[in-house]
mmCIF file of C-alpha atoms in Angstrom:
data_model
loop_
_atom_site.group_PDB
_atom_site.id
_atom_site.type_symbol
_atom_site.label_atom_id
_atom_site.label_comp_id
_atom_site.label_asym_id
_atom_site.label_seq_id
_atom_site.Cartn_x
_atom_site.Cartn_y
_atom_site.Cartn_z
ATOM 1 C CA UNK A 828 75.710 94.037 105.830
ATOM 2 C CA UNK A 829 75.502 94.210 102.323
ATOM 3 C CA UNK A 830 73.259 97.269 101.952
ATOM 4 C CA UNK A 831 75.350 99.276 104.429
ATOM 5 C CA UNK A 832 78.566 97.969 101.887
ATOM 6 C CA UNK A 833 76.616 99.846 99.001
ATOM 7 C CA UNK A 834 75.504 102.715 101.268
ATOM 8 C CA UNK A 835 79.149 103.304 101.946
ATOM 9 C CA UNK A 836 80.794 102.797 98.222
ATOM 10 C CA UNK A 837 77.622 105.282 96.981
ATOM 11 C CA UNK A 838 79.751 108.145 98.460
ATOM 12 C CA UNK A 839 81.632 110.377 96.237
ATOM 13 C CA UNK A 840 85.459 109.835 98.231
ATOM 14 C CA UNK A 841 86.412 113.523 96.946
ATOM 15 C CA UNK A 842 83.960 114.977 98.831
ATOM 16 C CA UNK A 843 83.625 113.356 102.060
ATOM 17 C CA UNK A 844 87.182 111.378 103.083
ATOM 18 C CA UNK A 845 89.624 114.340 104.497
ATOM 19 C CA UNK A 846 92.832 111.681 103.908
ATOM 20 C CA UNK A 847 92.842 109.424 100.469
ATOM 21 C CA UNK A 848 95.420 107.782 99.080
ATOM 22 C CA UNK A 849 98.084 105.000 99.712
ATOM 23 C CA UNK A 850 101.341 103.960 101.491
ATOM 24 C CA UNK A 851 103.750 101.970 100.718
ATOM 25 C CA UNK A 852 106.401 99.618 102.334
ATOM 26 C CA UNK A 853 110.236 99.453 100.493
ATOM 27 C CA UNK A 854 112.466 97.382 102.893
ATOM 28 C CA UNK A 855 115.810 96.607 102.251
ATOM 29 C CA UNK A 856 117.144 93.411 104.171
ATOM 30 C CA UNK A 857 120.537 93.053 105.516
ATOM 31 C CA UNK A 858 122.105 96.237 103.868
ATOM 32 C CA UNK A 859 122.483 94.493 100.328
ATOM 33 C CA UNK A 860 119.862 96.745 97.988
ATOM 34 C CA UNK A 861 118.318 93.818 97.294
ATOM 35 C CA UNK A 862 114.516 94.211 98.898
ATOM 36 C CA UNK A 863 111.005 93.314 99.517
ATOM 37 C CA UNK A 864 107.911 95.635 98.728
ATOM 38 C CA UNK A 865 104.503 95.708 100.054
ATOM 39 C CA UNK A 866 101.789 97.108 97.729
ATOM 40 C CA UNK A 867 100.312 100.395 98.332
ATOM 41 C CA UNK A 868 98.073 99.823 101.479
ATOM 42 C CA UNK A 869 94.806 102.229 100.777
ATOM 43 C CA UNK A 870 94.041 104.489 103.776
ATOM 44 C CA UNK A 871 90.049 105.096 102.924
ATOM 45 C CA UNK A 872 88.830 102.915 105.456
ATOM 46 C CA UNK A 873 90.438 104.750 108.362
ATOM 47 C CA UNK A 874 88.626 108.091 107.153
ATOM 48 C CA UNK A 875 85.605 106.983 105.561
ATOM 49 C CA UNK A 876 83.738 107.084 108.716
ATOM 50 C CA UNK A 877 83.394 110.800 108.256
ATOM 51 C CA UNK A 878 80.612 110.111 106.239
ATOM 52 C CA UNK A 879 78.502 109.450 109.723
ATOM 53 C CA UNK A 880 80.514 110.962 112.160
ATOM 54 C CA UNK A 881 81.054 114.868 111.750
ATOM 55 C CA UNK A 882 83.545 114.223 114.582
ATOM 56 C CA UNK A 883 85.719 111.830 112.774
ATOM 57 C CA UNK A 884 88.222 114.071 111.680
ATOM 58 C CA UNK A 885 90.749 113.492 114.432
ATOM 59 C CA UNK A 886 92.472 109.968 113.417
ATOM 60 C CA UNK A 887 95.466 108.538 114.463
ATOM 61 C CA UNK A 888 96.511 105.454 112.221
ATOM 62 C CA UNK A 889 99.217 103.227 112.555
ATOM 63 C CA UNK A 890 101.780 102.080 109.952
ATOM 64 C CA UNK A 891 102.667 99.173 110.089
ATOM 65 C CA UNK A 892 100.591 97.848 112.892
ATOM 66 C CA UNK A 893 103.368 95.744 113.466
ATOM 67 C CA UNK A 894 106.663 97.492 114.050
ATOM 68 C CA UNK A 895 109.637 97.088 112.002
ATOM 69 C CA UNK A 896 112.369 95.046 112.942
ATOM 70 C CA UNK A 897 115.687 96.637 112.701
ATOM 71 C CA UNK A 898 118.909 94.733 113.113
ATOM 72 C CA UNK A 899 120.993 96.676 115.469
ATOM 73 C CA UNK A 900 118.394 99.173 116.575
ATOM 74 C CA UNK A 901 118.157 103.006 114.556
ATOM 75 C CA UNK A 902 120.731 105.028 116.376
ATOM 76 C CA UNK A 903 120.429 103.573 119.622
ATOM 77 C CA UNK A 904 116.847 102.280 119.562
ATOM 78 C CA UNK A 905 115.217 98.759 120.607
ATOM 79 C CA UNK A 906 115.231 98.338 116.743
ATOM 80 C CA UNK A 907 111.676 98.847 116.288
ATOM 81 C CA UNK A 908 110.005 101.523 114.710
ATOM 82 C CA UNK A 909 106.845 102.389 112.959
ATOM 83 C CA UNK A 910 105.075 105.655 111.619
ATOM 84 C CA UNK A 911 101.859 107.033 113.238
ATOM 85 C CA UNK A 912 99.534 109.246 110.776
ATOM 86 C CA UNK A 913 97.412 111.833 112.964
ATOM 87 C CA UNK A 914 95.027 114.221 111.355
ATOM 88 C CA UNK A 915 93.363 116.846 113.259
ATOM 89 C CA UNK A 916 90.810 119.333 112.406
ATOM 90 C CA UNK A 917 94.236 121.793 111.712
ATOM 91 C CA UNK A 918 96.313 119.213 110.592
ATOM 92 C CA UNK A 919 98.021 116.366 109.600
ATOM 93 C CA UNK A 920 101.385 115.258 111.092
ATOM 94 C CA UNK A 921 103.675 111.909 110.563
ATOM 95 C CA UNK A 922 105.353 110.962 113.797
ATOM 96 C CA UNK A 923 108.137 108.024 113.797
ATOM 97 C CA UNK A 924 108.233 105.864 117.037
ATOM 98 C CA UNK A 925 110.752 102.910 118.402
ATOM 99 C CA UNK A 926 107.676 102.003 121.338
ATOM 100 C CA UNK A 927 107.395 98.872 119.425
ATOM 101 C CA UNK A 928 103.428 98.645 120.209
ATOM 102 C CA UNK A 929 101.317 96.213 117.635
ATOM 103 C CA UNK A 930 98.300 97.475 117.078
ATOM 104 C CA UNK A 931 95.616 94.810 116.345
ATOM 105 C CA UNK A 932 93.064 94.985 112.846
ATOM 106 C CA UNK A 933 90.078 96.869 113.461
ATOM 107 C CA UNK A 934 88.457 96.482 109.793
ATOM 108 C CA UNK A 935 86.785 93.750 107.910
ATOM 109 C CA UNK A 936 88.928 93.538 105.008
ATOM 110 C CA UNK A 937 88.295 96.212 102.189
ATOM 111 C CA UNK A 938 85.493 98.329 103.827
ATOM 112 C CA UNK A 939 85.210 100.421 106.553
ATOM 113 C CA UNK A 940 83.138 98.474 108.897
ATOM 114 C CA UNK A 941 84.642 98.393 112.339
ATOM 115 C CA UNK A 942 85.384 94.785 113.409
ATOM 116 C CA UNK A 943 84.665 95.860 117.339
ATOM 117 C CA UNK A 944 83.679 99.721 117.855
ATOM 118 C CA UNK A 945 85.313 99.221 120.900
ATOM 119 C CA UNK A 946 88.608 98.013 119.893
ATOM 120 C CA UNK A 947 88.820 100.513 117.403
ATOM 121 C CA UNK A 948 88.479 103.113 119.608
ATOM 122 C CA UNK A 949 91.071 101.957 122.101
ATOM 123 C CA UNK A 950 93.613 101.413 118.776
ATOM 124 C CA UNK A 951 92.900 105.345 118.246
ATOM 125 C CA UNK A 952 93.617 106.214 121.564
ATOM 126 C CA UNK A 953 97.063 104.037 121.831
ATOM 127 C CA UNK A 954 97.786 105.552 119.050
ATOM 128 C CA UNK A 955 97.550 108.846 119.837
ATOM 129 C CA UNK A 956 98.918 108.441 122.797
ATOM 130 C CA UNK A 957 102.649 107.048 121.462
ATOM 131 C CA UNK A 958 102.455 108.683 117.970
ATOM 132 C CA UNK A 959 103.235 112.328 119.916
ATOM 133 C CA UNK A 960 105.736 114.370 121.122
ATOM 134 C CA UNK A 961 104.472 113.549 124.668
ATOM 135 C CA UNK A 962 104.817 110.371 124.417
ATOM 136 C CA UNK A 963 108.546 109.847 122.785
ATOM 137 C CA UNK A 964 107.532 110.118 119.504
ATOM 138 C CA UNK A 965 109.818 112.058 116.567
ATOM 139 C CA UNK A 966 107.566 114.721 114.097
ATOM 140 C CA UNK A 967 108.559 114.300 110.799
ATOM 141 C CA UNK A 968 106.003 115.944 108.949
ATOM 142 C CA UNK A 969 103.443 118.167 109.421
ATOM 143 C CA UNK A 970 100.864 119.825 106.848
ATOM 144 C CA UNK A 971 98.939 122.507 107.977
ATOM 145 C CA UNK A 972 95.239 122.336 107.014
ATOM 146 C CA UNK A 973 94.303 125.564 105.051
ATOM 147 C CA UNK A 974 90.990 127.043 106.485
ATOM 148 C CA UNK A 975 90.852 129.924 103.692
ATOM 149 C CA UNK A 976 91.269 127.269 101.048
ATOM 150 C CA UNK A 977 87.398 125.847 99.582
ATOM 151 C CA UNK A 978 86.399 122.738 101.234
ATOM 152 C CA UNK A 979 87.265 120.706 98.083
ATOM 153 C CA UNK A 980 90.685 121.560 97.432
ATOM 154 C CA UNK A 981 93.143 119.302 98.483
ATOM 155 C CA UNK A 982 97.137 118.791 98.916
ATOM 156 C CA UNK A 983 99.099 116.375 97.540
ATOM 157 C CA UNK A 984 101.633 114.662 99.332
ATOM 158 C CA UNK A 985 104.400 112.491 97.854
ATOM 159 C CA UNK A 986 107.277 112.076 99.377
ATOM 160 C CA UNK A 987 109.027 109.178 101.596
ATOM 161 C CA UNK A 988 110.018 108.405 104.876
ATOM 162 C CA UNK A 989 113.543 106.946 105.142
ATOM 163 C CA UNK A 990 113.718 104.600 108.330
ATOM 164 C CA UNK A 991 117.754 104.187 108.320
ATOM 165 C CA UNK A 992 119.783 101.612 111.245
ATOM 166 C CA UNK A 993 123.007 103.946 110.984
ATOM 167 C CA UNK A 994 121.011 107.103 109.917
ATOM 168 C CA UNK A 995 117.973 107.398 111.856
ATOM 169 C CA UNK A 996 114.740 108.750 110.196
ATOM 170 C CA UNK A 997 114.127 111.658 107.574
ATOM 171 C CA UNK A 998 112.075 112.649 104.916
ATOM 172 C CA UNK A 999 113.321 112.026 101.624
ATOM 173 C CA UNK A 1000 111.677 112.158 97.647
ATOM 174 C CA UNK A 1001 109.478 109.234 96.459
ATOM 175 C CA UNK A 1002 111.970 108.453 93.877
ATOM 176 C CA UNK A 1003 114.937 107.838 96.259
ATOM 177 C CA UNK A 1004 114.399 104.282 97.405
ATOM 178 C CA UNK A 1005 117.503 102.372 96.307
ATOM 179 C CA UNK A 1006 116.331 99.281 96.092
ATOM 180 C CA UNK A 1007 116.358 96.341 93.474
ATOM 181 C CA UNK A 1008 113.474 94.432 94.092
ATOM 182 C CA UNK A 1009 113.059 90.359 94.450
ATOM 183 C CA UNK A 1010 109.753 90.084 95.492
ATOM 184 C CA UNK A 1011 106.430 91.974 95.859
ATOM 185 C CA UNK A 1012 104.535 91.254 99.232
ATOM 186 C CA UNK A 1013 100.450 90.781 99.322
ATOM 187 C CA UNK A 1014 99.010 93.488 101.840
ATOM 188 C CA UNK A 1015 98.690 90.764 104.323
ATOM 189 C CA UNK A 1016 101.700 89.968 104.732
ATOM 190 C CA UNK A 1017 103.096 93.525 105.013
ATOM 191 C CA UNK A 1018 101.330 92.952 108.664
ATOM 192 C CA UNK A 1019 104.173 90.938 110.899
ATOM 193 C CA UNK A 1020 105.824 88.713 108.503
ATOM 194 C CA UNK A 1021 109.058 88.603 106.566
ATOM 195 C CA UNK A 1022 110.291 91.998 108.230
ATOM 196 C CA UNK A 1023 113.012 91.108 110.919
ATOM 197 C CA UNK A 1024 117.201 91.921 110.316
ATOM 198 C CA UNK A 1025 116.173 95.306 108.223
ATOM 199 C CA UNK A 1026 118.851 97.328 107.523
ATOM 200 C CA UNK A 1027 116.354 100.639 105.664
ATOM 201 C CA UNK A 1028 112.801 100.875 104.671
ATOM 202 C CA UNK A 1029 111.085 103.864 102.528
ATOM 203 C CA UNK A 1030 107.552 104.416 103.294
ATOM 204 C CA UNK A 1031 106.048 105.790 100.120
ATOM 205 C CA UNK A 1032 103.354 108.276 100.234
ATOM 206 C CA UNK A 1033 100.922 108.964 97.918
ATOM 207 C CA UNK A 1034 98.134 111.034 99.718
ATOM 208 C CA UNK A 1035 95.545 113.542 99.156
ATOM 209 C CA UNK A 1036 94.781 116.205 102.125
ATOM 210 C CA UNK A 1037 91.636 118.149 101.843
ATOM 211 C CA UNK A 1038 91.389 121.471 103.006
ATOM 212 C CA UNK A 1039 89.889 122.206 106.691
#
């Protein structure tokens, strides 16, 4: 285990993750502006697999695993909701869906070592599966994948995603979270604690897109 850890970290991330970067959680409780934040949650295990598998680049993650809990539902909605990240070999979309589905850990924390092969590969598939149009889900972004650029160039992407009870979702600037923040959250428990009775929550992007 611990020479395939320094295998992996040997790799140059620039040159052989297609996704890099992190998200982040901003969730205001109750409508008062008063919220909690999760620290940015790094994405470079769910694409660092590339580096083995020539295939890999058609990932669907999760975000949250756990959905949200919304007071009141978002505009009619069960009052879950959650984001789904999908790249393709032509590109890379953001879907929003209420399905409410958790979505179980399929890492050893910090690397990219699949806990079960298995169970990853059935949390892929879910995902695709309710993170798309055909399966109720909401497009909210999509980036398409250059073929004409160099293989090294990449996109930036920084921007939000509002999750609103009375407005629904939409994609908004980085710098429009209007929150005034109490407490910072550890990355472990930005997966199914302390997130019921939300009234908004920004999901902060920070990500790097390489070319196709």
């Amino acid at each position: 285990l611990a020479m395939m850890l320094v295998l992996y970290f040997l790799f140059d991330s620039k040159h052989v993750r297609p996704v890099s970067g992190t998200l982040a959680l901003h969730m205001e409780h109750d409508g008062t502006n008063v919220c909690s934040a999760c620290k940015g949650h790094n994405l470079w295990p769910y694409y660092d697999h590339i580096i083995i598998n020539e295939n890999a680049e058609d990932v669907c993650v999760p975000y949250p695993r756990e959905p949200l809990q919304f007071g009141g539902g978002i505009q009619g909605t069960a009052g879950k909701a959650q984001l789904g990240l999908y790249l393709n070999a032509t590109h890379f979309s953001v879907f929003a869906s209420s399905n409410g589905t958790f979505f179980p850990k399929t890492f050893f924390p910090k690397t990219a070592l699949y806990l079960d092969p298995v169970l990853k590969d059935q949390v892929d598939k879910d995902c695709k599966r309710i993170f798309s149009t055909d399966g109720g889900a909401t497009e909210l972004f999509s980036l398409r994948r250059n073929n004409e650029m160099k293989a090294k160039d990449r996109t930036l992407l920084n921007f939000a995603v509002l999750m609103d009870r009375s407005e629904g979702y939409s994609v908004v600037d980085s710098g429009d979270a209007e929150c005034f923040f109490t407490k910072m959250m550890k990355e472990e428990e930005c997966n199914g604690l302390g997130r019921s009775s939300l009234s908004r929550v920004w999901v902060m992007f920070d990500l790097n897109v390489m070319a196709d």
